[in-house]
Amino acid sequence: MTNDAVVARNVWRTYGADDAAVVALRGADLTVARGEIVAVTGPSGSGKTTLLNCLAGLDAADDGAIEVLGTDVRALDYEDAVEWRRQNVAIMFQAVGLLPYLTARENVEIALRLRGVDRSSRRSATAEALARVGLADHADHRPSELSGGQQQRVAIARVLAQPPKLLIADEPTGQLDSDTTLVVLDELRSAVKDHDLTIVMTTHDPTSTAFADRAVRLAGGLVLDEDAGA
Ligand code: ADP
Ligand code: MG
C-alpha cells in the first residue's frame, strides 16, 4: 500500500516493429504524492504524451509497473479502465476535445451528468466553474465561436466543476496568455487544496513549471531527474 497517487516503474512503450520501431518510453519512472502538482517537461518527442496515456490506461505499456490511485492500471481491461477513469481521473488532451455541437455550458455539464450529478447541482457547479475561468459571459457559445485559449478554459472549467482525484493534463496552459495562465493555475491550486486533487501535467511553459510543486524532465523516453526540486 502506498499513499502516492502515481507510482510508475520502469515503463516501456515501443511503437511499430523492426526497422520502424520507435521506443517512446525506455524505462520511465515517476512517483507523484497525493495532493502534489507535478510538471513533466522535456523536448518534443521525449515521450511525455505517451507517459500520460500509459498512466491513464489509454495506451498500453509493454513493460513496467503502473499503479495509479492504488489501482494496477495495466491489469484493467478496456471496460474496467473506462469506468475507473470516469470515477477517478480527468484527462485534458492537447487537442482540447470539446463536443462541437454543445455550448460551453453543455460541454461542462455533460461531464457532470456522466458522473450522476443531479440537475440543479450541475447547473450551479457549471456556472461557478465557468465564472472561475472568466467565461461566465461565453456560456452559450459553441467551441467554433471560442478562441483556442477559451476552449482550453472550458476544459479546465470541466475539471473545476467537479474535481476528480487525479487530473492528467497534456499542456493544459499551452494556448493561454500569461495572465490567464496564472488565473487558471490558481484555480487548479484551489481545487488541489479543497478537493485533495493530484495533478500530473506536461508543459513547455516556464510559468506552469515554476508553479508546480515539482518538475521532472523526460529525455529520450527516460525520466532524468525525478528527485530534483522545481
Ligand atoms: P512528446 O509528447 O514528448 O512530444 P510523444 O510521447 O508524443 O512525445 O512521442 C514520443 C515518441 O513516440 C516520438 O518519437 C513519437 O513520434 C513516437 N510516437 C508517439 N505516438 C506514436 C504512435 N501512435 N505511433 C508511432 N509513433 C508514435
Ligand atoms: Mg506531447
CSV table of C-alpha atoms and ligand atoms in Angstrom, one decimal:
chain,number,residue,atom,x,y,z
A,1,MET,CA,0.0,0.0,0.0
A,2,THR,CA,1.2,3.5,-0.8
A,3,ASN,CA,-0.2,6.9,-0.2
A,4,ASP,CA,1.2,8.0,-3.6
A,5,ALA,CA,-1.3,8.9,-6.3
A,6,VAL,CA,1.1,7.6,-9.1
A,7,VAL,CA,3.8,5.0,-8.9
A,8,ALA,CA,5.2,4.1,-12.3
A,9,ARG,CA,8.3,1.9,-12.5
A,10,ASN,CA,10.4,1.0,-15.5
A,11,VAL,CA,7.7,1.7,-18.0
A,12,TRP,CA,8.4,0.8,-21.6
A,13,ARG,CA,6.4,1.6,-24.7
A,14,THR,CA,7.5,0.9,-28.3
A,15,TYR,CA,5.5,1.9,-31.4
A,16,GLY,CA,5.9,-0.1,-34.6
A,17,ALA,CA,8.2,-3.0,-35.1
A,18,ASP,CA,11.6,-3.9,-36.6
A,19,ASP,CA,13.2,-1.1,-38.6
A,20,ALA,CA,10.3,1.2,-38.0
A,21,ALA,CA,10.2,0.7,-34.2
A,22,VAL,CA,10.2,3.8,-32.1
A,23,VAL,CA,10.9,3.4,-28.4
A,24,ALA,CA,8.8,6.2,-26.9
A,25,LEU,CA,9.4,5.1,-23.3
A,26,ARG,CA,12.5,3.2,-22.2
A,27,GLY,CA,12.2,2.5,-18.5
A,28,ALA,CA,10.5,5.7,-17.3
A,29,ASP,CA,9.9,6.1,-13.5
A,30,LEU,CA,7.5,8.5,-11.9
A,31,THR,CA,6.2,8.9,-8.4
A,32,VAL,CA,3.6,11.5,-7.5
A,33,ALA,CA,2.3,12.0,-4.0
A,34,ARG,CA,-1.4,12.6,-3.3
A,35,GLY,CA,-2.1,16.4,-3.4
A,36,GLU,CA,1.0,17.1,-5.4
A,37,ILE,CA,1.3,19.1,-8.6
A,38,VAL,CA,4.0,17.7,-10.9
A,39,ALA,CA,5.1,19.2,-14.2
A,40,VAL,CA,6.5,16.8,-16.8
A,41,THR,CA,8.9,18.7,-19.1
A,42,GLY,CA,11.2,17.7,-21.9
A,43,PRO,CA,11.6,18.3,-25.6
A,44,SER,CA,9.1,17.3,-28.2
A,45,GLY,CA,9.2,13.6,-28.9
A,46,SER,CA,10.7,12.8,-25.5
A,47,GLY,CA,7.7,10.6,-24.5
A,48,LYS,CA,5.6,13.0,-22.4
A,49,THR,CA,2.2,12.3,-24.0
A,50,THR,CA,3.0,8.6,-24.2
A,51,LEU,CA,3.7,8.5,-20.5
A,52,LEU,CA,0.4,10.4,-19.6
A,53,ASN,CA,-1.6,8.0,-21.8
A,54,CYS,CA,0.0,5.0,-20.1
A,55,LEU,CA,-0.8,6.4,-16.7
A,56,ALA,CA,-4.4,6.9,-17.7
A,57,GLY,CA,-4.7,3.4,-19.2
A,58,LEU,CA,-5.4,4.9,-22.6
A,59,ASP,CA,-2.3,3.4,-24.1
A,60,ALA,CA,-0.8,0.0,-23.1
A,61,ALA,CA,2.7,0.0,-21.8
A,62,ASP,CA,4.8,-3.0,-23.0
A,63,ASP,CA,6.5,-3.5,-19.6
A,64,GLY,CA,6.8,-2.0,-16.2
A,65,ALA,CA,4.5,-1.4,-13.2
A,66,ILE,CA,1.9,1.4,-13.2
A,67,GLU,CA,-0.2,1.9,-10.0
A,68,VAL,CA,-2.5,4.9,-10.0
A,69,LEU,CA,-4.7,5.7,-7.0
A,70,GLY,CA,-4.0,2.2,-5.8
A,71,THR,CA,-5.1,0.6,-9.0
A,72,ASP,CA,-2.9,-1.6,-11.2
A,73,VAL,CA,-3.7,0.2,-14.4
A,74,ARG,CA,-2.0,-2.4,-16.6
A,75,ALA,CA,-4.3,-5.1,-15.3
A,76,LEU,CA,-7.6,-3.2,-16.2
A,77,ASP,CA,-9.5,-4.5,-19.2
A,78,TYR,CA,-11.0,-1.9,-21.6
A,79,GLU,CA,-14.4,-1.6,-19.8
A,80,ASP,CA,-12.9,-1.5,-16.3
A,81,ALA,CA,-10.5,1.2,-17.4
A,82,VAL,CA,-13.3,3.3,-18.8
A,83,GLU,CA,-15.3,3.0,-15.5
A,84,TRP,CA,-12.2,3.6,-13.4
A,85,ARG,CA,-11.3,6.8,-15.3
A,86,ARG,CA,-15.0,8.0,-15.1
A,87,GLN,CA,-14.9,7.7,-11.3
A,88,ASN,CA,-11.4,9.0,-10.6
A,89,VAL,CA,-9.5,10.7,-13.4
A,90,ALA,CA,-10.0,13.8,-15.6
A,91,ILE,CA,-7.9,14.0,-18.7
A,92,MET,CA,-7.1,17.0,-20.8
A,93,PHE,CA,-5.6,16.4,-24.1
A,94,GLN,CA,-3.5,18.7,-26.2
A,95,ALA,CA,-6.4,18.8,-28.7
A,96,VAL,CA,-9.0,20.1,-26.2
A,97,GLY,CA,-11.7,17.8,-27.3
A,98,LEU,CA,-14.9,19.7,-26.7
A,99,LEU,CA,-18.0,18.4,-28.3
A,100,PRO,CA,-18.6,20.8,-31.2
A,101,TYR,CA,-22.4,20.9,-31.2
A,102,LEU,CA,-22.6,21.7,-27.5
A,103,THR,CA,-22.2,25.1,-25.9
A,104,ALA,CA,-19.5,25.8,-23.3
A,105,ARG,CA,-22.1,25.3,-20.6
A,106,GLU,CA,-23.3,22.0,-22.0
A,107,ASN,CA,-19.7,20.8,-22.5
A,108,VAL,CA,-19.1,21.3,-18.8
A,109,GLU,CA,-22.4,19.9,-17.7
A,110,ILE,CA,-22.2,16.7,-19.7
A,111,ALA,CA,-19.1,15.6,-17.7
A,112,LEU,CA,-21.1,16.0,-14.5
A,113,ARG,CA,-24.1,14.1,-16.0
A,114,LEU,CA,-21.8,11.2,-16.8
A,115,ARG,CA,-20.9,11.1,-13.1
A,116,GLY,CA,-24.5,11.1,-12.0
A,117,VAL,CA,-24.7,14.6,-10.6
A,118,ASP,CA,-28.3,15.9,-10.3
A,119,ARG,CA,-29.6,18.6,-12.5
A,120,SER,CA,-29.7,21.6,-10.1
A,121,SER,CA,-26.2,20.8,-8.7
A,122,ARG,CA,-25.0,20.5,-12.3
A,123,ARG,CA,-26.4,23.9,-13.2
A,124,SER,CA,-24.8,25.7,-10.2
A,125,ALA,CA,-21.4,23.9,-10.4
A,126,THR,CA,-21.2,24.6,-14.1
A,127,ALA,CA,-22.0,28.3,-13.8
A,128,GLU,CA,-19.5,28.7,-11.0
A,129,ALA,CA,-16.7,26.9,-12.8
A,130,LEU,CA,-17.2,28.9,-16.0
A,131,ALA,CA,-17.0,32.1,-13.9
A,132,ARG,CA,-13.8,31.0,-12.3
A,133,VAL,CA,-12.1,30.7,-15.6
A,134,GLY,CA,-13.5,34.0,-16.8
A,135,LEU,CA,-16.1,32.6,-19.2
A,136,ALA,CA,-19.4,33.5,-17.5
A,137,ASP,CA,-20.4,35.5,-20.5
A,138,HIS,CA,-19.4,32.8,-23.0
A,139,ALA,CA,-21.5,30.0,-21.6
A,140,ASP,CA,-23.8,29.8,-24.6
A,141,HIS,CA,-21.0,29.9,-27.2
A,142,ARG,CA,-20.1,26.8,-29.1
A,143,PRO,CA,-16.4,25.8,-29.5
A,144,SER,CA,-16.3,27.2,-33.0
A,145,GLU,CA,-17.2,30.6,-31.5
A,146,LEU,CA,-14.4,30.4,-29.0
A,147,SER,CA,-10.7,31.0,-29.3
A,148,GLY,CA,-8.2,28.1,-28.7
A,149,GLY,CA,-7.5,29.6,-25.3
A,150,GLN,CA,-11.1,29.9,-24.4
A,151,GLN,CA,-11.8,26.3,-25.4
A,152,GLN,CA,-8.9,25.3,-23.1
A,153,ARG,CA,-10.6,27.2,-20.3
A,154,VAL,CA,-13.9,25.4,-20.9
A,155,ALA,CA,-11.9,22.1,-20.5
A,156,ILE,CA,-10.5,23.4,-17.2
A,157,ALA,CA,-13.9,24.5,-16.0
A,158,ARG,CA,-15.0,20.9,-16.5
A,159,VAL,CA,-12.3,19.9,-14.1
A,160,LEU,CA,-13.2,22.6,-11.6
A,161,ALA,CA,-16.9,21.9,-11.7
A,162,GLN,CA,-16.3,18.5,-10.1
A,163,PRO,CA,-12.6,17.9,-9.4
A,164,PRO,CA,-11.5,14.2,-9.9
A,165,LYS,CA,-9.0,12.5,-7.7
A,166,LEU,CA,-6.4,12.9,-10.4
A,167,LEU,CA,-6.0,15.3,-13.3
A,168,ILE,CA,-3.8,14.1,-16.2
A,169,ALA,CA,-3.3,17.1,-18.5
A,170,ASP,CA,-1.2,17.4,-21.6
A,171,GLU,CA,-0.1,21.1,-21.9
A,172,PRO,CA,-3.2,22.5,-20.1
A,173,THR,CA,-2.0,26.0,-20.4
A,174,GLY,CA,-0.4,25.7,-23.9
A,175,GLN,CA,-2.9,28.1,-25.5
A,176,LEU,CA,-3.3,30.6,-22.7
A,177,ASP,CA,-1.6,34.0,-22.4
A,178,SER,CA,0.4,34.6,-19.3
A,179,ASP,CA,-2.3,36.4,-17.3
A,180,THR,CA,-4.9,33.7,-18.0
A,181,THR,CA,-2.3,31.0,-17.2
A,182,LEU,CA,-1.9,32.5,-13.7
A,183,VAL,CA,-5.7,32.6,-13.2
A,184,VAL,CA,-6.1,29.0,-14.3
A,185,LEU,CA,-3.2,27.7,-12.2
A,186,ASP,CA,-4.6,29.5,-9.1
A,187,GLU,CA,-7.9,27.8,-9.7
A,188,LEU,CA,-6.3,24.4,-10.1
A,189,ARG,CA,-4.3,25.1,-6.9
A,190,SER,CA,-7.5,25.8,-5.0
A,191,ALA,CA,-9.0,22.5,-6.3
A,192,VAL,CA,-5.9,20.7,-5.0
A,193,LYS,CA,-6.4,22.3,-1.6
A,194,ASP,CA,-10.2,21.9,-1.3
A,195,HIS,CA,-10.7,18.6,-3.0
A,196,ASP,CA,-7.4,16.7,-2.5
A,197,LEU,CA,-6.8,16.7,-6.2
A,198,THR,CA,-3.5,15.5,-7.6
A,199,ILE,CA,-2.2,16.9,-10.9
A,200,VAL,CA,0.3,15.5,-13.5
A,201,MET,CA,0.7,17.9,-16.4
A,202,THR,CA,3.1,18.2,-19.2
A,203,THR,CA,4.2,21.7,-20.1
A,204,HIS,CA,6.6,23.8,-22.1
A,205,ASP,CA,5.7,26.9,-20.2
A,206,PRO,CA,8.1,28.2,-17.5
A,207,THR,CA,5.2,29.8,-15.6
A,208,SER,CA,3.5,26.4,-15.2
A,209,THR,CA,6.7,24.6,-14.5
A,210,ALA,CA,7.6,27.1,-11.7
A,211,PHE,CA,4.1,26.8,-10.3
A,212,ALA,CA,4.2,23.1,-9.9
A,213,ASP,CA,5.4,21.6,-6.6
A,214,ARG,CA,8.0,19.6,-8.6
A,215,ALA,CA,9.2,19.3,-12.2
A,216,VAL,CA,10.6,16.2,-13.8
A,217,ARG,CA,12.3,16.1,-17.1
A,218,LEU,CA,11.9,13.5,-19.8
A,219,ALA,CA,14.5,12.9,-22.4
A,220,GLY,CA,14.6,10.0,-24.9
A,221,GLY,CA,11.8,8.2,-23.0
A,222,LEU,CA,13.5,8.3,-19.6
A,223,VAL,CA,12.7,10.5,-16.7
A,224,LEU,CA,16.0,12.1,-15.9
A,225,ASP,CA,15.8,13.8,-12.6
A,226,GLU,CA,12.8,12.5,-10.7
A,227,ASP,CA,14.1,13.8,-7.4
A,228,ALA,CA,15.1,17.3,-8.5
A,229,GLY,CA,13.0,20.0,-6.9
A,230,ALA,CA,11.2,22.6,-9.1
B,1,ADP,P1,6.1,14.2,-26.6
B,1,ADP,O1,4.7,14.2,-26.0
B,1,ADP,O2,7.1,14.4,-25.5
B,1,ADP,O3,6.3,15.2,-27.7
B,1,ADP,P2,5.3,11.6,-27.5
B,1,ADP,O4,5.0,10.7,-26.4
B,1,ADP,O5,4.2,12.1,-28.3
B,1,ADP,O6,6.3,12.7,-27.2
B,1,ADP,O7,6.2,10.7,-28.6
B,1,ADP,C1,7.3,10.0,-28.2
B,1,ADP,C2,7.9,9.3,-29.4
B,1,ADP,O8,7.0,8.2,-29.8
B,1,ADP,C3,8.0,10.2,-30.7
B,1,ADP,O9,9.2,9.7,-31.4
B,1,ADP,C4,6.8,9.9,-31.5
B,1,ADP,O10,7.0,10.1,-32.8
B,1,ADP,C5,6.5,8.4,-31.1
B,1,ADP,N1,5.1,8.1,-31.2
B,1,ADP,C6,4.1,8.6,-30.3
B,1,ADP,N2,2.9,8.1,-30.6
B,1,ADP,C7,3.1,7.3,-31.6
B,1,ADP,C8,2.2,6.4,-32.4
B,1,ADP,N3,0.9,6.3,-32.1
B,1,ADP,N4,2.8,5.7,-33.4
B,1,ADP,C9,4.1,5.8,-33.7
B,1,ADP,N5,4.9,6.5,-33.0
B,1,ADP,C10,4.5,7.3,-32.0
B,2,MG,MG,3.1,15.5,-26.4
